[in-house]
Tab-separated table of C-alpha atoms in Angstrom:
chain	number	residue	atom	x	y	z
A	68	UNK	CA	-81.275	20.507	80.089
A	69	UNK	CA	-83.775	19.229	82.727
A	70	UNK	CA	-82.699	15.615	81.566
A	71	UNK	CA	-79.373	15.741	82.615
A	72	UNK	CA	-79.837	16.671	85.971
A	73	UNK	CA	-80.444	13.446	87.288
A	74	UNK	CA	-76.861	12.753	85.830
A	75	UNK	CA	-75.325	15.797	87.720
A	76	UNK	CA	-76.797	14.431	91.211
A	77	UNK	CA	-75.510	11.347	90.307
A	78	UNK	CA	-72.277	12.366	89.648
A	79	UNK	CA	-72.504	15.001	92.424
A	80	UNK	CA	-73.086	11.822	95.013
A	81	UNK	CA	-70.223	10.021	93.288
A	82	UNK	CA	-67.665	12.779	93.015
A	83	UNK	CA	-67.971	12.892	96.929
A	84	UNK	CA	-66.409	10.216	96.938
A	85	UNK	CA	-62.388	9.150	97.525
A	86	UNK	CA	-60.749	8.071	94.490
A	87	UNK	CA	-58.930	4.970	94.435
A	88	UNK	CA	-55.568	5.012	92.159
A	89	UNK	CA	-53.358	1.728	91.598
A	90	UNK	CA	-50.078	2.173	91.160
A	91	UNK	CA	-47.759	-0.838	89.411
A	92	UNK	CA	-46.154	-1.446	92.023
A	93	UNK	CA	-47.582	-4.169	94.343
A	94	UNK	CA	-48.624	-2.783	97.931
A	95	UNK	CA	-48.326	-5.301	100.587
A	96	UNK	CA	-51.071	-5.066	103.629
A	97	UNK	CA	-49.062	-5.259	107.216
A	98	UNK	CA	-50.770	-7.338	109.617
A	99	UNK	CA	-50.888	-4.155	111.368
A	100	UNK	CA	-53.416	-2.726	108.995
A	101	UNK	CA	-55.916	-0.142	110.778
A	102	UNK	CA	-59.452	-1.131	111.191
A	103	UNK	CA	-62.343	0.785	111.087
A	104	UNK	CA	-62.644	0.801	114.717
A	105	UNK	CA	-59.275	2.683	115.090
A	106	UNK	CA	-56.831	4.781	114.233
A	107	UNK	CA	-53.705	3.067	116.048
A	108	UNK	CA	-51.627	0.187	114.676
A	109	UNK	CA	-50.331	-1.244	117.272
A	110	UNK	CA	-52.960	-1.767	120.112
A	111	UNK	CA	-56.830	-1.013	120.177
A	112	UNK	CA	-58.685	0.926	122.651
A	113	UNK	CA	-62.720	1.420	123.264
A	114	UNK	CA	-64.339	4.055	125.362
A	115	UNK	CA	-66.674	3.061	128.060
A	116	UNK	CA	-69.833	4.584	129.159
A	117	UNK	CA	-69.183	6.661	132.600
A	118	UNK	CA	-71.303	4.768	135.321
A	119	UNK	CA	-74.210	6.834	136.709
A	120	UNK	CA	-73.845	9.178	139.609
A	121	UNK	CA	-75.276	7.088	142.530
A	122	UNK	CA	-75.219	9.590	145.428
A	123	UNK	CA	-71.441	8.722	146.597
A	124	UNK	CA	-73.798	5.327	147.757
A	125	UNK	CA	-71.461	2.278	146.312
A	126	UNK	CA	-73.016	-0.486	145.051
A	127	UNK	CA	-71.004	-3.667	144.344
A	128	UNK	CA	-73.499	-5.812	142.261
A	129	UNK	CA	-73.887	-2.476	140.154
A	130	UNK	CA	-70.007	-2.252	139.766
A	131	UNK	CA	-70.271	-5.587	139.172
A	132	UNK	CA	-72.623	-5.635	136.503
A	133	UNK	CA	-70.543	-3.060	134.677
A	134	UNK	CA	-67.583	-4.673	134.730
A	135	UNK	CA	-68.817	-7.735	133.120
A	136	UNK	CA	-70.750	-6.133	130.335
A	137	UNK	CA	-67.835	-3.470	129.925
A	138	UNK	CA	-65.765	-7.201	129.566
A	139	UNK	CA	-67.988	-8.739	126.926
A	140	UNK	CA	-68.169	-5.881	124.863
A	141	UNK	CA	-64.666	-5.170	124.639
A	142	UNK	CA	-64.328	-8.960	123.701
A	143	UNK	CA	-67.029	-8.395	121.404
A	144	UNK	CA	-65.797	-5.830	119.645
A	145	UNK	CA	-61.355	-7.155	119.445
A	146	UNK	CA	-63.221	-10.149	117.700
A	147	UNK	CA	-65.224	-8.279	115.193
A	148	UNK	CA	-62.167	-6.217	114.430
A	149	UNK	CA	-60.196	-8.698	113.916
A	150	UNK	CA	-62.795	-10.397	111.736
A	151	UNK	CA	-62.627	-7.341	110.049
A	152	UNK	CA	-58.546	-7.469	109.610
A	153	UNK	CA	-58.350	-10.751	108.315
A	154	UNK	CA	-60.885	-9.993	105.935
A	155	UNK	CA	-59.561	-6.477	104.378
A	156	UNK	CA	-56.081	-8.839	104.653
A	157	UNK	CA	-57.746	-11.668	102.631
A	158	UNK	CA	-58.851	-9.129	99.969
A	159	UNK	CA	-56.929	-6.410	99.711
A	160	UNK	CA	-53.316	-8.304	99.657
A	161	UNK	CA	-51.923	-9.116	96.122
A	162	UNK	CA	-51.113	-12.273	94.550
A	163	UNK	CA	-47.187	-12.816	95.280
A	164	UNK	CA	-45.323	-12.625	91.159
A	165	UNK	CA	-44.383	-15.711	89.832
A	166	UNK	CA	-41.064	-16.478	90.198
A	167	UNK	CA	-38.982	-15.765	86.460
A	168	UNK	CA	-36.028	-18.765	85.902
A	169	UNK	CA	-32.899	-17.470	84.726
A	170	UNK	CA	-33.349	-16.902	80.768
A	171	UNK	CA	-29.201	-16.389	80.187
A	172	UNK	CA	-28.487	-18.310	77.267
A	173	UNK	CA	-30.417	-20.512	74.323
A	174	UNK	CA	-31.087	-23.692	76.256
A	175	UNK	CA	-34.858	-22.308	77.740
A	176	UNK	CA	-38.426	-21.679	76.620
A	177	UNK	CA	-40.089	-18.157	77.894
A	178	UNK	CA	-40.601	-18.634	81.610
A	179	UNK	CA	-43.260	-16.832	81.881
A	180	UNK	CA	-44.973	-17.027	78.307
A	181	UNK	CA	-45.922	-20.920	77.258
A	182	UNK	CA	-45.831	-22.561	74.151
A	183	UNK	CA	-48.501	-22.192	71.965
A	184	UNK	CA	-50.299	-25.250	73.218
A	185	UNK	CA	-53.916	-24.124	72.786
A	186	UNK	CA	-54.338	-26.488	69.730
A	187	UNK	CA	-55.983	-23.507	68.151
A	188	UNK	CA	-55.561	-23.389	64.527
A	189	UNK	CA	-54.658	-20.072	63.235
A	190	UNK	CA	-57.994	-18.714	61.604
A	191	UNK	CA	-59.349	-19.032	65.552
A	192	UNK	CA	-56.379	-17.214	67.121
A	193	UNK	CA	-57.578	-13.346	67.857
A	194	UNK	CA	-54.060	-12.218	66.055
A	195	UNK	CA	-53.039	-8.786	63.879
A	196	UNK	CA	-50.939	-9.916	62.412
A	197	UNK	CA	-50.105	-6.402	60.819
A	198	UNK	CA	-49.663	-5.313	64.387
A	199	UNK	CA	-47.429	-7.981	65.365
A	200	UNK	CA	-45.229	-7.214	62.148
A	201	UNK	CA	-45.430	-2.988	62.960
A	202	UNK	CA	-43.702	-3.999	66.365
A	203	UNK	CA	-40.826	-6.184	65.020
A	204	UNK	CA	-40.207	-3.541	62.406
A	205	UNK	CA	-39.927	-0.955	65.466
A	206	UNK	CA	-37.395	-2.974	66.724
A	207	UNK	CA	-34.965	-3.407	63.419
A	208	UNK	CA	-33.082	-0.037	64.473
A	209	UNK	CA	-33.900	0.114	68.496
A	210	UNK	CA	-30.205	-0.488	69.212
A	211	UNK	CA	-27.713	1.273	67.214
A	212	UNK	CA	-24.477	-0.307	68.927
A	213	UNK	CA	-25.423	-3.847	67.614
A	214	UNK	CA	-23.717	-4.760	64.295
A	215	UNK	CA	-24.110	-2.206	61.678
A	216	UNK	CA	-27.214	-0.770	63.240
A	217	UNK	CA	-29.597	-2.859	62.850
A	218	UNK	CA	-31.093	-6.380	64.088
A	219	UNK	CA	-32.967	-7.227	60.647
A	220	UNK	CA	-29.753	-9.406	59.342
A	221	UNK	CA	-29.211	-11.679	62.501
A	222	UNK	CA	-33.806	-11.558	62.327
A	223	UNK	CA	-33.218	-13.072	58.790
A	224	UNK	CA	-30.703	-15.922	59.886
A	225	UNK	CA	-33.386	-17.051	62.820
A	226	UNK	CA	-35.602	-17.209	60.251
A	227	UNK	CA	-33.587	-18.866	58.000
A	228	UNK	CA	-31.755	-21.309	60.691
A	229	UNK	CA	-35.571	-22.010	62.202
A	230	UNK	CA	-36.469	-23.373	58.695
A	231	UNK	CA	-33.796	-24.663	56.879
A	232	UNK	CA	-33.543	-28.154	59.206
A	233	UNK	CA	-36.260	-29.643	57.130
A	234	UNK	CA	-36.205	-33.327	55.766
A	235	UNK	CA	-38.297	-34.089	52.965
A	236	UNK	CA	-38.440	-37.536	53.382
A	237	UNK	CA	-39.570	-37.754	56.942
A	238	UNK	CA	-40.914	-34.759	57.435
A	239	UNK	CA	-39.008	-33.758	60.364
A	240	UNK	CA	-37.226	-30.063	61.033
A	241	UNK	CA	-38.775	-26.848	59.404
A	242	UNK	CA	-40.298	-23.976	61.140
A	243	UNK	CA	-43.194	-26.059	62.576
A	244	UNK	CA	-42.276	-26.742	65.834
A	245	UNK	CA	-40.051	-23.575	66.682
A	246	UNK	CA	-37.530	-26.078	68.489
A	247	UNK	CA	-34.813	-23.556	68.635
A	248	UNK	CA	-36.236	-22.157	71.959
A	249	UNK	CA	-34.799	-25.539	73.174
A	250	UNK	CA	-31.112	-25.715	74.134
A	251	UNK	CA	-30.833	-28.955	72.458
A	252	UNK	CA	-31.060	-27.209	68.602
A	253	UNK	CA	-30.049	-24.003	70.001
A	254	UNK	CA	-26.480	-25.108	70.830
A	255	UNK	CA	-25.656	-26.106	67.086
A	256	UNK	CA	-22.810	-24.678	65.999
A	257	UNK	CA	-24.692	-23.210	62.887
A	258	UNK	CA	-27.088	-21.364	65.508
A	259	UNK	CA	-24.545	-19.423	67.592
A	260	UNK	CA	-25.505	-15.883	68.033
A	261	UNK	CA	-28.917	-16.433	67.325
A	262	UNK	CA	-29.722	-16.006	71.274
A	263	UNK	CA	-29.436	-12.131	70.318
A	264	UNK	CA	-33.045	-12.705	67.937
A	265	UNK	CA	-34.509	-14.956	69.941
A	266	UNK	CA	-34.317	-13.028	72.824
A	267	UNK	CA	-35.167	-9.471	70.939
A	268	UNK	CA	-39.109	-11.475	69.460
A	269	UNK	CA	-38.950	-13.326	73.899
A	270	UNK	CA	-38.798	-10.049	75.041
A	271	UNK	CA	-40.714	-7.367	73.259
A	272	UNK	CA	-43.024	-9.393	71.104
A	273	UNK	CA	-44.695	-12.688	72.873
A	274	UNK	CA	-46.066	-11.177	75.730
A	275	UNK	CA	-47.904	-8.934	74.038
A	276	UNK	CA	-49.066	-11.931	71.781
A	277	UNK	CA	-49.412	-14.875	73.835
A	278	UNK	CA	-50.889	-16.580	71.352
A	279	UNK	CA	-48.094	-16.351	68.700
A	280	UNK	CA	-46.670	-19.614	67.774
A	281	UNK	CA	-42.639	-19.449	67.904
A	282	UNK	CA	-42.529	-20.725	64.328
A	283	UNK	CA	-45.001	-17.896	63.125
A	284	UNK	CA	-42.635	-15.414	65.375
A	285	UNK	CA	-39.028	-16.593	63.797
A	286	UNK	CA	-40.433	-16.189	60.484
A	287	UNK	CA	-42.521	-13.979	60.809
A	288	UNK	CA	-39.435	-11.669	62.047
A	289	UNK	CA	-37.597	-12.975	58.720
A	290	UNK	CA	-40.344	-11.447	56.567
A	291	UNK	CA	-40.019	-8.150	58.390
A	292	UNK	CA	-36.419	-8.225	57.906
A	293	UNK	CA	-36.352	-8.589	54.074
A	294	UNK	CA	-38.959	-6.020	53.256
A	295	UNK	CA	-38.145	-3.341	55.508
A	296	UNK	CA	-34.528	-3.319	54.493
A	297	UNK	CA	-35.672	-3.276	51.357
A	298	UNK	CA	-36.581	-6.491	49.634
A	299	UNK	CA	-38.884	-8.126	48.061
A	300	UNK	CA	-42.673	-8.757	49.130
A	301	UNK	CA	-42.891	-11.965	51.423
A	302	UNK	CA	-46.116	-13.673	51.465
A	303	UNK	CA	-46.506	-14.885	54.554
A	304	UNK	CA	-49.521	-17.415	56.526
A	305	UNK	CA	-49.795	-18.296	59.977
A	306	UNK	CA	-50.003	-21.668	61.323
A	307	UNK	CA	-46.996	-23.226	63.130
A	308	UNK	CA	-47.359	-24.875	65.841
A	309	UNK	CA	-44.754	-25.393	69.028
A	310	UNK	CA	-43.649	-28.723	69.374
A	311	UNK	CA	-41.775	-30.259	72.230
A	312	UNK	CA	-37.968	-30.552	72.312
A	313	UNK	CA	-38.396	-34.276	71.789
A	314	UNK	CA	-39.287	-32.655	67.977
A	315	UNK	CA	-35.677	-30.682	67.721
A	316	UNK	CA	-33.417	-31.920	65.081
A	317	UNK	CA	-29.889	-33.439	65.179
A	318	UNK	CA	-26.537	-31.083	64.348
A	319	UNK	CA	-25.699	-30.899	60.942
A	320	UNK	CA	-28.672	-30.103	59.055
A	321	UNK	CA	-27.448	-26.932	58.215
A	322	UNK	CA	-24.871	-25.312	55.662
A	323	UNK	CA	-21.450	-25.649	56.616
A	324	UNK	CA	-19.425	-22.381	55.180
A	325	UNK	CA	-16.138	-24.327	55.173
A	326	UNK	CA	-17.236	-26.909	52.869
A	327	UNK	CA	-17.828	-27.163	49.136
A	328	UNK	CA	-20.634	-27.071	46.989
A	329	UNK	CA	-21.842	-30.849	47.127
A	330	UNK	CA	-22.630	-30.332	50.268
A	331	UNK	CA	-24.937	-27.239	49.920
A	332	UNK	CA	-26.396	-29.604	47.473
A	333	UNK	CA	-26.826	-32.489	49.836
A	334	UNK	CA	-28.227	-29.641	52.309
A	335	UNK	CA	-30.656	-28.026	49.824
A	336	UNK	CA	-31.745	-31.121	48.000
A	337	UNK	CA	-33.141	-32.644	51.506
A	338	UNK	CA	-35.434	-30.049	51.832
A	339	UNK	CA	-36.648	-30.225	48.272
A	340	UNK	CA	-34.744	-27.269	46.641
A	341	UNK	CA	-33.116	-27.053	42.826
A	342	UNK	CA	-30.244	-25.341	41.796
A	343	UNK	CA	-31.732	-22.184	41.279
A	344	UNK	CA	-33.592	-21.733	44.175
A	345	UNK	CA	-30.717	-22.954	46.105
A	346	UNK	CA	-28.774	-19.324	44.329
A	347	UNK	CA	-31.677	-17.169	45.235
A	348	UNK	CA	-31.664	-18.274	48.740
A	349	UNK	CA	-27.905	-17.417	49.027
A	350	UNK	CA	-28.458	-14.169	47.917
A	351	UNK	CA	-29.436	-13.650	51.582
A	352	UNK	CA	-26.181	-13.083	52.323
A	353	UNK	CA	-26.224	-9.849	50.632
A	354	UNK	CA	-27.458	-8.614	54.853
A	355	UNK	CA	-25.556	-9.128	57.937
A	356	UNK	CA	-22.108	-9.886	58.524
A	357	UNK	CA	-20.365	-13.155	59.761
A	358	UNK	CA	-18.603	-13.318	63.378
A	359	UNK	CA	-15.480	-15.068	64.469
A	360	UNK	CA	-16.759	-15.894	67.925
A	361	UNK	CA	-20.153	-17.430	65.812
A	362	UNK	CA	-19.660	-18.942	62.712
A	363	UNK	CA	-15.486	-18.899	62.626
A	364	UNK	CA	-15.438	-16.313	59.756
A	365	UNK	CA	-15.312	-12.203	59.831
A	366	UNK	CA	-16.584	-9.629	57.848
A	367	UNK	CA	-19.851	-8.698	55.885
A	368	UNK	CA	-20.225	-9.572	51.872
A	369	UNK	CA	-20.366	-5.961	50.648
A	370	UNK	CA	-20.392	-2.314	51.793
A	371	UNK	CA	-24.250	-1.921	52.753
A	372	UNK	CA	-24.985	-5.027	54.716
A	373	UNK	CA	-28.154	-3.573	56.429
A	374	UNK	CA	-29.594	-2.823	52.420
A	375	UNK	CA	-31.339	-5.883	50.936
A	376	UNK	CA	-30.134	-5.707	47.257
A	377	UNK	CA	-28.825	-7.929	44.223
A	378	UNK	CA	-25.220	-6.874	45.085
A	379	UNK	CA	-23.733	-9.971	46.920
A	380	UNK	CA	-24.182	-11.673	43.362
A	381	UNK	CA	-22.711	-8.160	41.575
A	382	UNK	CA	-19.227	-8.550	44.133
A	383	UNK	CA	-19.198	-12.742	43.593
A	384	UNK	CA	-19.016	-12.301	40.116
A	385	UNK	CA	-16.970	-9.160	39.574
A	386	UNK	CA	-14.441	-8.619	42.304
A	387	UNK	CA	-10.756	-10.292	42.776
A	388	UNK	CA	-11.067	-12.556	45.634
A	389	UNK	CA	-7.539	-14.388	47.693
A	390	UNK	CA	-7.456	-16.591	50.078
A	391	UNK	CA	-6.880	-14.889	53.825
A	392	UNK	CA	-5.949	-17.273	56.826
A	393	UNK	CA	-7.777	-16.236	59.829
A	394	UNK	CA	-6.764	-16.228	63.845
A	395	UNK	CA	-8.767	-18.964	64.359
A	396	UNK	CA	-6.829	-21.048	61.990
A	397	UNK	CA	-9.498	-20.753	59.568
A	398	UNK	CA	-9.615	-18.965	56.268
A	399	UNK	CA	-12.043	-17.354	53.841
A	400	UNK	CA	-11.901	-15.371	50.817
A	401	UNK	CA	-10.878	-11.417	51.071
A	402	UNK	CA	-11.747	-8.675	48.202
A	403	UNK	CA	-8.128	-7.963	46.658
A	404	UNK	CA	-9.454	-3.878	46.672
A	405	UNK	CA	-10.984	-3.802	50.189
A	406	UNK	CA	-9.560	-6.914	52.639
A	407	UNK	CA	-12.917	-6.274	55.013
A	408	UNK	CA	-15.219	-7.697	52.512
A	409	UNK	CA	-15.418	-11.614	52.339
A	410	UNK	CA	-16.856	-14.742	50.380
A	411	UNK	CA	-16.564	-18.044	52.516
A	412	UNK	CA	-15.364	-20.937	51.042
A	413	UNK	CA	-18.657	-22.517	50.104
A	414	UNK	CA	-19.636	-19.492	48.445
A	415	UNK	CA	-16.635	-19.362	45.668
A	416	UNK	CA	-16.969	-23.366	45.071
A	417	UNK	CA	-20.886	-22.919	44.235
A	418	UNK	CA	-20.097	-19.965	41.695
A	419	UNK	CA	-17.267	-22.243	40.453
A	420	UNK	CA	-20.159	-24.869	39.723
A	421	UNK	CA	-20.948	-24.831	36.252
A	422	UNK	CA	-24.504	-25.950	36.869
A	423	UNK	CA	-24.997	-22.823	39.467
A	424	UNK	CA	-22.726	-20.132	37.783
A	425	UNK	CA	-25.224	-19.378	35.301
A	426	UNK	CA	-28.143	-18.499	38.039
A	427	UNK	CA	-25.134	-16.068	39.970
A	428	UNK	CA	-23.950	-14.426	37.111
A	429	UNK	CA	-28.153	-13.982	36.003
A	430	UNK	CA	-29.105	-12.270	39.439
A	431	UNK	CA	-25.925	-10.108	39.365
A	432	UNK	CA	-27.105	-8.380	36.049
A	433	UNK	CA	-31.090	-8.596	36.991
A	434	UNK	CA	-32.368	-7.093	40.217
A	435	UNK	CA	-36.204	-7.828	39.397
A	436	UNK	CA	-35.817	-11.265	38.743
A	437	UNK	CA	-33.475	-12.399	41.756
A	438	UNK	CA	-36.235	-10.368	44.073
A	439	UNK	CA	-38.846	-12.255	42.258
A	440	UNK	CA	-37.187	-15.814	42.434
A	441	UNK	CA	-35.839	-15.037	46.352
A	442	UNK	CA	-39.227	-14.131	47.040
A	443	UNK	CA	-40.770	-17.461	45.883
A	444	UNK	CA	-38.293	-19.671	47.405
A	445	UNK	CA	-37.499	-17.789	50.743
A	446	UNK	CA	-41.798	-18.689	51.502
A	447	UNK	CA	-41.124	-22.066	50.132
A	448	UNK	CA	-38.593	-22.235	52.711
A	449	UNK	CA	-40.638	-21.054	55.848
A	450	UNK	CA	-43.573	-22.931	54.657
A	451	UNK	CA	-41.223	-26.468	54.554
A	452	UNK	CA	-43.492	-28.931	57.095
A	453	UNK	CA	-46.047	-26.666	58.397
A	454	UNK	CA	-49.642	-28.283	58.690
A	455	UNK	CA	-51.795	-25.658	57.201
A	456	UNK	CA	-55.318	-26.381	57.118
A	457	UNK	CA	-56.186	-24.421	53.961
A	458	UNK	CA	-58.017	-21.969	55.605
A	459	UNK	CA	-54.918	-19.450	56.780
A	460	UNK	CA	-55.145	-16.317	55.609
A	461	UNK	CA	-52.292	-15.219	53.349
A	462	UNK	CA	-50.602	-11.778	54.218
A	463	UNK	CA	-48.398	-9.330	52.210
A	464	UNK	CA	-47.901	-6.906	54.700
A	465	UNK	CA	-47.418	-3.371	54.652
A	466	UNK	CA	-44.247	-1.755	55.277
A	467	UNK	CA	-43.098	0.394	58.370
A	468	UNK	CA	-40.144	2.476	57.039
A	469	UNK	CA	-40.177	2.304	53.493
């Protein structure tokens, strides 16, 4: 025990000491701040020395004398004080916050979290990426009044709508650049309602990883989505980088719902898809639900649209669908038995094809192989353009609550 007791006067010396706490909150030091030569804010006084008793004899040069030095050291000591003010001023005062820009709406990058300009590939980025995808999952069911409980469909679509404005032949679009932040691809009609995603990852996921890429945070968001509503595995690899919003792509680029199925074709084919991968993908559709003030349709495509399952193929294929006109002047296709479920138009043209019938009615009747072939083509898809160097490390993650 004789060893430690050079510890316990140490830490009986330092115990007798104040204790300094910080609160959050920024304290702001008056210009009235007391100085150690005081204890009044608004005016400083020093005691003087009582002159000697000179026998009632008065002696002006003595008086004289006094005075002056009384004089000088008063002077002395107001300009050591304040010395001493501006100093504790200079050093104890915070930095003012930076001023946040109004983040309302799709149009702006983070204010106060910048691109991911560092030109760091991903193996030299100091990212867990397990982390990052525990704290997305936390946030699937934070808000039970959105939707049907749950922000992993809408997740899904900004990972999907990030990704899916690819071109093969130039290389442009794709989940490289994570343009959407921009207002300029964030305004396409295809993208309304994606502000709600955007803003969930802006908020509660880059500033705790500065370093995250948007393009690795849409999809990465995606991949959380599908597995932890209970989908397939997702391998998934960093290594997006942000682009500029000279980099965002024109309108149109992405599937139009009202059309027919040589355009989803046209759309699919640009970024290098076939028919059957171009089935699996839909099959996404089996989440979420479409909104009249987003897309111009209404309703979800079956009963459980927060359960990731084979059974948006299983209604397709099996149920009576008829035509319902919409406010809007729209229409879409309504389930005879229950009017709230819906196909859009696109949707009943493609299983119409004869070339992609065959892949609908095969993932209606086999779970394990449309999770398999989704799987496959859903990373193709969020892999469409990125630059990876080779040396990314390739993630199946675990699951939060499953």
């Amino acid at each position: 025990m004789a060893s430690l007791r050079p510890l316990r006067s140490l830490a009986t010396r330092v115990g007798t000491r104040p204790v300094t706490r910080f609160s959050t909150a920024p304290t702001i030091i008056s210009r009235t701040h007391v100085s150690p030569f005081k204890q009044h804010t608004t005016s400083r006084f020093y005691a003087t020395t009582q002159p000697a008793n000179n026998h009632g004899k008065f002696s002006p040069l003595l008086w004289i004398g006094l005075a002056s030095l009384g004089g000088a050291y008063s002077y002395y000591q107001k300009q050591r004080a304040d010395k001493i003010d501006a100093s504790l001023e200079k050093d104890e005062k915070p930095k003012e916050p930076k001023q946040e820009s109004d983040t309302k709406g799709p149009s702006t990058p983070a204010p106060t979290n910048k691109p991911d300009d560092t030109k760091k590939t991903a193996p030299e980025k100091d990212i867990d990426y397990q982390q990052v995808y525990n704290d997305i999952a936390e946030l699937l069911d934070s808000n039970p009044e959105y939707d049907d409980g749950s922000y992993g469909p809408v997740l899904l679509r900004l990972a999907w709508h990030s990704s899916g404005t690819y071109n093969i032949e130039d290389g442009s679009g794709g989940s490289n650049g994570g343009t959407m932040r921009f207002r300029a691809e964030a305004s396409h009609a295809a993208n309304n309602g994606l502000a709600v995603a955007r803003d969930l990852l802006e908020k509660h996921i880059k500033p705790k990883y500065p370093e995250l890429s948007y393009g690795d945070m849409y999809t990465l968001g995606g991949v959380v989505a599908v597995q932890e509503l209970g989908g397939p595995d997702i391998k998934w690899r960093p290594g997006r980088r942000d682009q500029g919003e000279n980099k965002c792509t024109p309108d149109g680029r992405l599937p139009d719902g009202s059309k027919k199925a040589d355009h989803v074709r046209d759309v699919f084919y640009r970024m290098g898809f076939n028919d059957r991968e171009i089935v699996a993908l839909t099959g996404a559709h089996v989440l979420g639900r479409c909104h009249i003030d987003r897309s111009g349709f209404e309703g979800p495509w079956q009963e459980a649209p927060t359960f990731f399952s084979n059974e948006f193929f299983r209604a397709i294929t099996s149920r009576e669908w008829v035509k319902k006109d919409l406010p809007n002047g729209n229409w879409q296709w309504s389930d005879k038995s229950n009017p709230d479920i819906m196909m859009l138009p696109i949707e009943i043209t493609m299983l119409e094809d004869e070339k992609l019938r065959p892949y609908f009615e095969l993932y209606a009747k086999d779970t394990a192989q449309f999770f398999q072939d989704f799987a496959a083509a859903f990373k193709k898809l969020i892999e469409l353009g990125v630059p990876f160097t080779g040396d990314e490390k390739e993630y199946v993650f675990e699951r939060v609550n499953i």
